PDB file of N, CA and C in Angstrom:
ATOM      1  N   UNK O 560       0.436 -19.836 -15.789  1.00  0.00           N
ATOM      2  CA  UNK O 560      -0.118 -18.915 -16.785  1.00  0.00           C
ATOM      3  C   UNK O 560      -0.842 -17.806 -16.069  1.00  0.00           C
ATOM      4  N   UNK O 561      -0.418 -16.592 -16.300  1.00  0.00           N
ATOM      5  CA  UNK O 561      -0.969 -15.475 -15.534  1.00  0.00           C
ATOM      6  C   UNK O 561      -2.413 -15.234 -15.789  1.00  0.00           C
ATOM      7  N   UNK O 562      -3.039 -15.705 -16.876  1.00  0.00           N
ATOM      8  CA  UNK O 562      -4.441 -15.509 -17.142  1.00  0.00           C
ATOM      9  C   UNK O 562      -5.285 -16.208 -16.111  1.00  0.00           C
ATOM     10  N   UNK O 563      -4.783 -17.253 -15.477  1.00  0.00           N
ATOM     11  CA  UNK O 563      -5.526 -17.973 -14.501  1.00  0.00           C
ATOM     12  C   UNK O 563      -5.387 -17.363 -13.094  1.00  0.00           C
ATOM     13  N   UNK O 564      -4.544 -16.406 -12.922  1.00  0.00           N
ATOM     14  CA  UNK O 564      -4.234 -15.847 -11.585  1.00  0.00           C
ATOM     15  C   UNK O 564      -5.044 -14.567 -11.235  1.00  0.00           C
ATOM     16  N   UNK O 565      -5.802 -14.033 -12.154  1.00  0.00           N
ATOM     17  CA  UNK O 565      -6.619 -12.864 -11.822  1.00  0.00           C
ATOM     18  C   UNK O 565      -5.820 -11.735 -11.266  1.00  0.00           C
ATOM     19  N   UNK O 566      -4.727 -11.368 -12.018  1.00  0.00           N
ATOM     20  CA  UNK O 566      -3.920 -10.281 -11.600  1.00  0.00           C
ATOM     21  C   UNK O 566      -3.802  -9.216 -12.758  1.00  0.00           C
ATOM     22  N   UNK O 567      -3.456  -8.036 -12.433  1.00  0.00           N
ATOM     23  CA  UNK O 567      -3.243  -6.960 -13.381  1.00  0.00           C
ATOM     24  C   UNK O 567      -1.744  -6.832 -13.568  1.00  0.00           C
ATOM     25  N   UNK O 568      -1.226  -7.013 -14.751  1.00  0.00           N
ATOM     26  CA  UNK O 568       0.122  -6.845 -15.079  1.00  0.00           C
ATOM     27  C   UNK O 568       0.367  -5.517 -15.836  1.00  0.00           C
ATOM     28  N   UNK O 569       1.333  -4.791 -15.408  1.00  0.00           N
ATOM     29  CA  UNK O 569       1.743  -3.528 -16.039  1.00  0.00           C
ATOM     30  C   UNK O 569       3.167  -3.588 -16.499  1.00  0.00           C
ATOM     31  N   UNK O 570       3.380  -3.446 -17.779  1.00  0.00           N
ATOM     32  CA  UNK O 570       4.737  -3.560 -18.323  1.00  0.00           C
ATOM     33  C   UNK O 570       5.546  -2.349 -17.969  1.00  0.00           C
ATOM     34  N   UNK O 571       6.774  -2.688 -17.410  1.00  0.00           N
ATOM     35  CA  UNK O 571       7.711  -1.614 -17.113  1.00  0.00           C
ATOM     36  C   UNK O 571       8.878  -1.695 -18.131  1.00  0.00           C
ATOM     37  N   UNK O 572       8.921  -0.727 -19.015  1.00  0.00           N
ATOM     38  CA  UNK O 572       9.919  -0.797 -20.096  1.00  0.00           C
ATOM     39  C   UNK O 572      11.293  -0.668 -19.600  1.00  0.00           C
ATOM     40  N   UNK O 573      11.514  -0.047 -18.466  1.00  0.00           N
ATOM     41  CA  UNK O 573      12.916   0.105 -17.940  1.00  0.00           C
ATOM     42  C   UNK O 573      13.399  -1.221 -17.340  1.00  0.00           C
ATOM     43  N   UNK O 574      12.458  -1.919 -16.699  1.00  0.00           N
ATOM     44  CA  UNK O 574      12.859  -3.288 -16.160  1.00  0.00           C
ATOM     45  C   UNK O 574      12.712  -4.375 -17.110  1.00  0.00           C
ATOM     46  N   UNK O 575      11.941  -4.163 -18.190  1.00  0.00           N
ATOM     47  CA  UNK O 575      11.692  -5.149 -19.245  1.00  0.00           C
ATOM     48  C   UNK O 575      10.931  -6.329 -18.667  1.00  0.00           C
ATOM     49  N   UNK O 576      10.082  -6.160 -17.667  1.00  0.00           N
ATOM     50  CA  UNK O 576       9.246  -7.173 -17.125  1.00  0.00           C
ATOM     51  C   UNK O 576       7.888  -6.508 -16.726  1.00  0.00           C
ATOM     52  N   UNK O 577       6.922  -7.441 -16.455  1.00  0.00           N
ATOM     53  CA  UNK O 577       5.585  -6.872 -15.938  1.00  0.00           C
ATOM     54  C   UNK O 577       5.660  -6.728 -14.433  1.00  0.00           C
ATOM     55  N   UNK O 578       5.126  -5.646 -13.943  1.00  0.00           N
ATOM     56  CA  UNK O 578       4.945  -5.459 -12.516  1.00  0.00           C
ATOM     57  C   UNK O 578       3.562  -5.947 -12.178  1.00  0.00           C
ATOM     58  N   UNK O 579       3.455  -6.763 -11.128  1.00  0.00           N
ATOM     59  CA  UNK O 579       2.125  -7.304 -10.664  1.00  0.00           C
ATOM     60  C   UNK O 579       1.484  -6.262  -9.854  1.00  0.00           C
ATOM     61  N   UNK O 580       0.414  -5.632 -10.313  1.00  0.00           N
ATOM     62  CA  UNK O 580      -0.311  -4.603  -9.625  1.00  0.00           C
ATOM     63  C   UNK O 580      -0.885  -5.163  -8.308  1.00  0.00           C
ATOM     64  N   UNK O 581      -0.661  -4.384  -7.210  1.00  0.00           N
ATOM     65  CA  UNK O 581      -1.246  -4.807  -5.921  1.00  0.00           C
ATOM     66  C   UNK O 581      -0.383  -5.771  -5.098  1.00  0.00           C
ATOM     67  N   UNK O 582       0.744  -6.121  -5.680  1.00  0.00           N
ATOM     68  CA  UNK O 582       1.666  -7.076  -4.997  1.00  0.00           C
ATOM     69  C   UNK O 582       3.053  -6.450  -4.859  1.00  0.00           C
ATOM     70  N   UNK O 583       3.516  -6.192  -3.686  1.00  0.00           N
ATOM     71  CA  UNK O 583       4.752  -5.522  -3.463  1.00  0.00           C
ATOM     72  C   UNK O 583       5.948  -6.258  -4.030  1.00  0.00           C
ATOM     73  N   UNK O 584       6.791  -5.584  -4.798  1.00  0.00           N
ATOM     74  CA  UNK O 584       8.038  -6.168  -5.316  1.00  0.00           C
ATOM     75  C   UNK O 584       7.812  -7.438  -6.021  1.00  0.00           C
ATOM     76  N   UNK O 585       6.733  -7.560  -6.781  1.00  0.00           N
ATOM     77  CA  UNK O 585       6.434  -8.761  -7.477  1.00  0.00           C
ATOM     78  C   UNK O 585       6.343  -8.474  -9.009  1.00  0.00           C
ATOM     79  N   UNK O 586       6.862  -9.453  -9.757  1.00  0.00           N
ATOM     80  CA  UNK O 586       7.086  -9.230 -11.215  1.00  0.00           C
ATOM     81  C   UNK O 586       6.745 -10.522 -11.955  1.00  0.00           C
ATOM     82  N   UNK O 587       6.443 -10.320 -13.266  1.00  0.00           N
ATOM     83  CA  UNK O 587       6.105 -11.465 -14.107  1.00  0.00           C
ATOM     84  C   UNK O 587       6.901 -11.344 -15.459  1.00  0.00           C
ATOM     85  N   UNK O 588       7.508 -12.439 -15.804  1.00  0.00           N
ATOM     86  CA  UNK O 588       8.129 -12.548 -17.106  1.00  0.00           C
ATOM     87  C   UNK O 588       8.282 -14.027 -17.514  1.00  0.00           C
ATOM     88  N   UNK O 589       8.152 -14.296 -18.787  1.00  0.00           N
ATOM     89  CA  UNK O 589       8.434 -15.604 -19.368  1.00  0.00           C
ATOM     90  C   UNK O 589       7.804 -16.722 -18.633  1.00  0.00           C
ATOM     91  N   UNK O 590       6.560 -16.493 -18.194  1.00  0.00           N
ATOM     92  CA  UNK O 590       5.727 -17.524 -17.574  1.00  0.00           C
ATOM     93  C   UNK O 590       6.005 -17.722 -16.084  1.00  0.00           C
ATOM     94  N   UNK O 591       6.838 -16.903 -15.494  1.00  0.00           N
ATOM     95  CA  UNK O 591       7.151 -17.022 -14.062  1.00  0.00           C
ATOM     96  C   UNK O 591       7.001 -15.704 -13.323  1.00  0.00           C
ATOM     97  N   UNK O 592       6.594 -15.831 -12.055  1.00  0.00           N
ATOM     98  CA  UNK O 592       6.568 -14.699 -11.140  1.00  0.00           C
ATOM     99  C   UNK O 592       7.843 -14.663 -10.358  1.00  0.00           C
ATOM    100  N   UNK O 593       8.282 -13.455 -10.062  1.00  0.00           N
ATOM    101  CA  UNK O 593       9.427 -13.257  -9.139  1.00  0.00           C
ATOM    102  C   UNK O 593       9.055 -12.247  -8.176  1.00  0.00           C
ATOM    103  N   UNK O 594       9.491 -12.453  -6.891  1.00  0.00           N
ATOM    104  CA  UNK O 594       9.158 -11.469  -5.833  1.00  0.00           C
ATOM    105  C   UNK O 594      10.401 -11.356  -4.992  1.00  0.00           C
ATOM    106  N   UNK O 595      10.671 -10.182  -4.437  1.00  0.00           N
ATOM    107  CA  UNK O 595      11.751  -9.876  -3.502  1.00  0.00           C
ATOM    108  C   UNK O 595      11.180  -9.798  -2.061  1.00  0.00           C
ATOM    109  N   UNK O 596      11.433 -10.724  -1.189  1.00  0.00           N
ATOM    110  CA  UNK O 596      10.899 -10.789   0.121  1.00  0.00           C
ATOM    111  C   UNK O 596      12.012 -11.003   1.193  1.00  0.00           C
ATOM    112  N   UNK O 597      12.043 -10.059   2.117  1.00  0.00           N
ATOM    113  CA  UNK O 597      13.060 -10.162   3.204  1.00  0.00           C
ATOM    114  C   UNK O 597      14.471 -10.389   2.719  1.00  0.00           C
ATOM    115  N   UNK O 598      14.770  -9.715   1.600  1.00  0.00           N
ATOM    116  CA  UNK O 598      16.161  -9.740   1.115  1.00  0.00           C
ATOM    117  C   UNK O 598      16.510 -10.973   0.268  1.00  0.00           C
ATOM    118  N   UNK O 599      15.426 -11.707  -0.075  1.00  0.00           N
ATOM    119  CA  UNK O 599      15.671 -12.905  -0.978  1.00  0.00           C
ATOM    120  C   UNK O 599      14.715 -12.934  -2.119  1.00  0.00           C
ATOM    121  N   UNK O 600      15.171 -13.561  -3.188  1.00  0.00           N
ATOM    122  CA  UNK O 600      14.296 -13.706  -4.393  1.00  0.00           C
ATOM    123  C   UNK O 600      13.531 -15.041  -4.252  1.00  0.00           C
ATOM    124  N   UNK O 601      12.262 -14.967  -4.651  1.00  0.00           N
ATOM    125  CA  UNK O 601      11.457 -16.164  -4.725  1.00  0.00           C
ATOM    126  C   UNK O 601      10.850 -16.209  -6.114  1.00  0.00           C
ATOM    127  N   UNK O 602      10.434 -17.417  -6.565  1.00  0.00           N
ATOM    128  CA  UNK O 602       9.775 -17.586  -7.885  1.00  0.00           C
ATOM    129  C   UNK O 602       8.618 -18.530  -7.753  1.00  0.00           C
ATOM    130  N   UNK O 603       7.676 -18.444  -8.695  1.00  0.00           N
ATOM    131  CA  UNK O 603       6.565 -19.372  -8.795  1.00  0.00           C
ATOM    132  C   UNK O 603       5.911 -19.213 -10.152  1.00  0.00           C
ATOM    133  N   UNK O 604       5.151 -20.211 -10.535  1.00  0.00           N
ATOM    134  CA  UNK O 604       4.390 -20.115 -11.769  1.00  0.00           C
ATOM    135  C   UNK O 604       2.950 -19.701 -11.506  1.00  0.00           C
ATOM    136  N   UNK O 605       2.661 -19.513 -10.163  1.00  0.00           N
ATOM    137  CA  UNK O 605       1.311 -19.051  -9.801  1.00  0.00           C
ATOM    138  C   UNK O 605       1.508 -17.955  -8.735  1.00  0.00           C
ATOM    139  N   UNK O 606       0.743 -16.898  -8.799  1.00  0.00           N
ATOM    140  CA  UNK O 606       0.790 -15.811  -7.807  1.00  0.00           C
ATOM    141  C   UNK O 606       0.425 -16.248  -6.440  1.00  0.00           C
ATOM    142  N   UNK O 607      -0.469 -17.247  -6.264  1.00  0.00           N
ATOM    143  CA  UNK O 607      -1.022 -17.558  -5.000  1.00  0.00           C
ATOM    144  C   UNK O 607      -0.449 -18.707  -4.256  1.00  0.00           C
ATOM    145  N   UNK O 608       0.420 -19.510  -4.950  1.00  0.00           N
ATOM    146  CA  UNK O 608       0.954 -20.729  -4.349  1.00  0.00           C
ATOM    147  C   UNK O 608       2.214 -21.195  -4.958  1.00  0.00           C
ATOM    148  N   UNK O 609       2.966 -22.022  -4.330  1.00  0.00           N
ATOM    149  CA  UNK O 609       4.123 -22.631  -4.876  1.00  0.00           C
ATOM    150  C   UNK O 609       5.352 -21.793  -4.913  1.00  0.00           C
ATOM    151  N   UNK O 610       5.429 -20.799  -4.057  1.00  0.00           N
ATOM    152  CA  UNK O 610       6.671 -19.896  -4.054  1.00  0.00           C
ATOM    153  C   UNK O 610       7.862 -20.704  -3.501  1.00  0.00           C
ATOM    154  N   UNK O 611       9.042 -20.527  -4.192  1.00  0.00           N
ATOM    155  CA  UNK O 611      10.294 -21.187  -3.818  1.00  0.00           C
ATOM    156  C   UNK O 611      11.360 -20.164  -3.826  1.00  0.00           C
ATOM    157  N   UNK O 612      12.393 -20.325  -2.948  1.00  0.00           N
ATOM    158  CA  UNK O 612      13.527 -19.472  -2.944  1.00  0.00           C
ATOM    159  C   UNK O 612      14.362 -19.702  -4.178  1.00  0.00           C
ATOM    160  N   UNK O 613      14.762 -18.671  -4.855  1.00  0.00           N
ATOM    161  CA  UNK O 613      15.641 -18.837  -6.032  1.00  0.00           C
ATOM    162  C   UNK O 613      17.060 -19.270  -5.578  1.00  0.00           C
ATOM    163  N   UNK O 614      17.491 -20.377  -6.052  1.00  0.00           N
ATOM    164  CA  UNK O 614      18.755 -21.002  -5.618  1.00  0.00           C
ATOM    165  C   UNK O 614      19.929 -20.146  -6.208  1.00  0.00           C
ATOM    166  N   UNK O 615      19.807 -19.569  -7.380  1.00  0.00           N
ATOM    167  CA  UNK O 615      20.901 -18.929  -8.069  1.00  0.00           C
ATOM    168  C   UNK O 615      20.333 -17.593  -8.595  1.00  0.00           C
ATOM    169  N   UNK O 616      20.871 -16.449  -8.157  1.00  0.00           N
ATOM    170  CA  UNK O 616      20.417 -15.151  -8.536  1.00  0.00           C
ATOM    171  C   UNK O 616      20.453 -14.954 -10.060  1.00  0.00           C
ATOM    172  N   UNK O 617      21.249 -15.720 -10.708  1.00  0.00           N
ATOM    173  CA  UNK O 617      21.322 -15.554 -12.157  1.00  0.00           C
ATOM    174  C   UNK O 617      20.049 -16.014 -12.949  1.00  0.00           C
ATOM    175  N   UNK O 618      19.131 -16.650 -12.190  1.00  0.00           N
ATOM    176  CA  UNK O 618      17.911 -17.137 -12.710  1.00  0.00           C
ATOM    177  C   UNK O 618      16.885 -15.952 -12.732  1.00  0.00           C
ATOM    178  N   UNK O 619      17.195 -14.899 -11.926  1.00  0.00           N
ATOM    179  CA  UNK O 619      16.367 -13.685 -11.853  1.00  0.00           C
ATOM    180  C   UNK O 619      16.786 -12.690 -12.964  1.00  0.00           C
ATOM    181  N   UNK O 620      15.828 -12.166 -13.617  1.00  0.00           N
ATOM    182  CA  UNK O 620      16.137 -11.110 -14.658  1.00  0.00           C
ATOM    183  C   UNK O 620      17.109 -10.049 -14.127  1.00  0.00           C
ATOM    184  N   UNK O 621      18.227  -9.802 -14.845  1.00  0.00           N
ATOM    185  CA  UNK O 621      19.248  -8.906 -14.390  1.00  0.00           C
ATOM    186  C   UNK O 621      18.729  -7.487 -14.085  1.00  0.00           C
ATOM    187  N   UNK O 622      17.658  -7.037 -14.755  1.00  0.00           N
ATOM    188  CA  UNK O 622      17.103  -5.729 -14.465  1.00  0.00           C
ATOM    189  C   UNK O 622      16.517  -5.702 -12.985  1.00  0.00           C
ATOM    190  N   UNK O 623      15.995  -6.860 -12.507  1.00  0.00           N
ATOM    191  CA  UNK O 623      15.420  -6.904 -11.163  1.00  0.00           C
ATOM    192  C   UNK O 623      16.550  -6.950 -10.102  1.00  0.00           C
ATOM    193  N   UNK O 624      17.610  -7.679 -10.448  1.00  0.00           N
ATOM    194  CA  UNK O 624      18.763  -7.699  -9.559  1.00  0.00           C
ATOM    195  C   UNK O 624      19.379  -6.308  -9.439  1.00  0.00           C
ATOM    196  N   UNK O 625      19.410  -5.564 -10.576  1.00  0.00           N
ATOM    197  CA  UNK O 625      19.910  -4.162 -10.567  1.00  0.00           C
ATOM    198  C   UNK O 625      19.024  -3.285  -9.596  1.00  0.00           C
ATOM    199  N   UNK O 626      17.812  -3.549  -9.578  1.00  0.00           N
ATOM    200  CA  UNK O 626      16.832  -2.714  -8.821  1.00  0.00           C
ATOM    201  C   UNK O 626      16.918  -3.152  -7.313  1.00  0.00           C
ATOM    202  N   UNK O 627      16.894  -4.369  -7.027  1.00  0.00           N
ATOM    203  CA  UNK O 627      16.698  -4.798  -5.626  1.00  0.00           C
ATOM    204  C   UNK O 627      17.943  -5.497  -5.048  1.00  0.00           C
ATOM    205  N   UNK O 628      18.905  -5.884  -5.848  1.00  0.00           N
ATOM    206  CA  UNK O 628      20.083  -6.619  -5.401  1.00  0.00           C
ATOM    207  C   UNK O 628      19.930  -8.068  -5.727  1.00  0.00           C
ATOM    208  N   UNK O 629      20.950  -8.856  -5.495  1.00  0.00           N
ATOM    209  CA  UNK O 629      21.005 -10.248  -5.851  1.00  0.00           C
ATOM    210  C   UNK O 629      20.377 -11.140  -4.773  1.00  0.00           C
ATOM    211  N   UNK O 630      20.097 -10.557  -3.598  1.00  0.00           N
ATOM    212  CA  UNK O 630      19.503 -11.346  -2.511  1.00  0.00           C
ATOM    213  C   UNK O 630      20.528 -11.813  -1.554  1.00  0.00           C
ATOM    214  N   UNK O 631      20.106 -12.442  -0.500  1.00  0.00           N
ATOM    215  CA  UNK O 631      20.972 -12.872   0.555  1.00  0.00           C
ATOM    216  C   UNK O 631      21.862 -14.023   0.054  1.00  0.00           C
ATOM    217  N   UNK O 632      23.141 -14.006   0.484  1.00  0.00           N
ATOM    218  CA  UNK O 632      24.024 -15.157   0.254  1.00  0.00           C
ATOM    219  C   UNK O 632      23.697 -16.213   1.233  1.00  0.00           C
ATOM    220  N   UNK O 633      23.205 -17.327   0.783  1.00  0.00           N
ATOM    221  CA  UNK O 633      22.747 -18.344   1.658  1.00  0.00           C
ATOM    222  C   UNK O 633      23.851 -18.991   2.502  1.00  0.00           C
ATOM    223  N   UNK O 634      25.143 -18.807   2.035  1.00  0.00           N
ATOM    224  CA  UNK O 634      26.247 -19.423   2.774  1.00  0.00           C
ATOM    225  C   UNK O 634      26.906 -18.382   3.713  1.00  0.00           C
ATOM    226  N   UNK O 635      26.564 -17.163   3.578  1.00  0.00           N
ATOM    227  CA  UNK O 635      27.255 -16.166   4.388  1.00  0.00           C
ATOM    228  C   UNK O 635      26.818 -16.238   5.816  1.00  0.00           C
ATOM    229  N   UNK O 636      27.890 -16.148   6.735  1.00  0.00           N
ATOM    230  CA  UNK O 636      27.582 -16.259   8.107  1.00  0.00           C
ATOM    231  C   UNK O 636      27.414 -17.662   8.665  1.00  0.00           C
ATOM    232  N   UNK O 637      27.542 -18.654   7.868  1.00  0.00           N
ATOM    233  CA  UNK O 637      27.385 -20.036   8.265  1.00  0.00           C
ATOM    234  C   UNK O 637      28.786 -20.710   8.329  1.00  0.00           C
ATOM    235  N   UNK O 638      28.967 -21.540   9.284  1.00  0.00           N
ATOM    236  CA  UNK O 638      30.229 -22.268   9.341  1.00  0.00           C
ATOM    237  C   UNK O 638      31.335 -21.445   9.907  1.00  0.00           C
ATOM    238  N   UNK O 639      32.524 -21.853   9.623  1.00  0.00           N
ATOM    239  CA  UNK O 639      33.769 -21.119  10.138  1.00  0.00           C
ATOM    240  C   UNK O 639      34.361 -20.300   9.078  1.00  0.00           C
ATOM    241  N   UNK O 640      35.091 -19.299   9.494  1.00  0.00           N
ATOM    242  CA  UNK O 640      35.860 -18.447   8.662  1.00  0.00           C
ATOM    243  C   UNK O 640      36.960 -19.234   8.072  1.00  0.00           C
ATOM    244  N   UNK O 641      37.275 -18.886   6.757  1.00  0.00           N
ATOM    245  CA  UNK O 641      38.412 -19.561   6.104  1.00  0.00           C
ATOM    246  C   UNK O 641      39.596 -18.561   6.321  1.00  0.00           C
ATOM    247  N   UNK O 642      40.690 -19.163   6.785  1.00  0.00           N
ATOM    248  CA  UNK O 642      41.880 -18.366   7.036  1.00  0.00           C
ATOM    249  C   UNK O 642      42.829 -18.329   5.812  1.00  0.00           C
TER     250      UNK O 642
END
C-alpha cells in the first residue's frame, strides 16, 4: 500500500500510471510498484524492499513497455544457437 511508503505519486495520463517522484523510472499502479533498472523490469508492493525481476513482460503495464521496452530477454545469449 503506497500510503505506508511515504512517497509522492504523480499521475501521468499518457502512461495511465503514477510516477513515483524522486525515484528514477519508477511507477505505481494497481497496488504494485514497477521500475526499469539496467534494462530489466522489477516489481514490488513496497518502494523500499522486496523488489523482484518481472518474469514475463506482459505483467508490466503496456504503456510502460512502450516507453522503456520489454526488458532483457533472459534466455538471449545463453546456451547454444539453434540451427
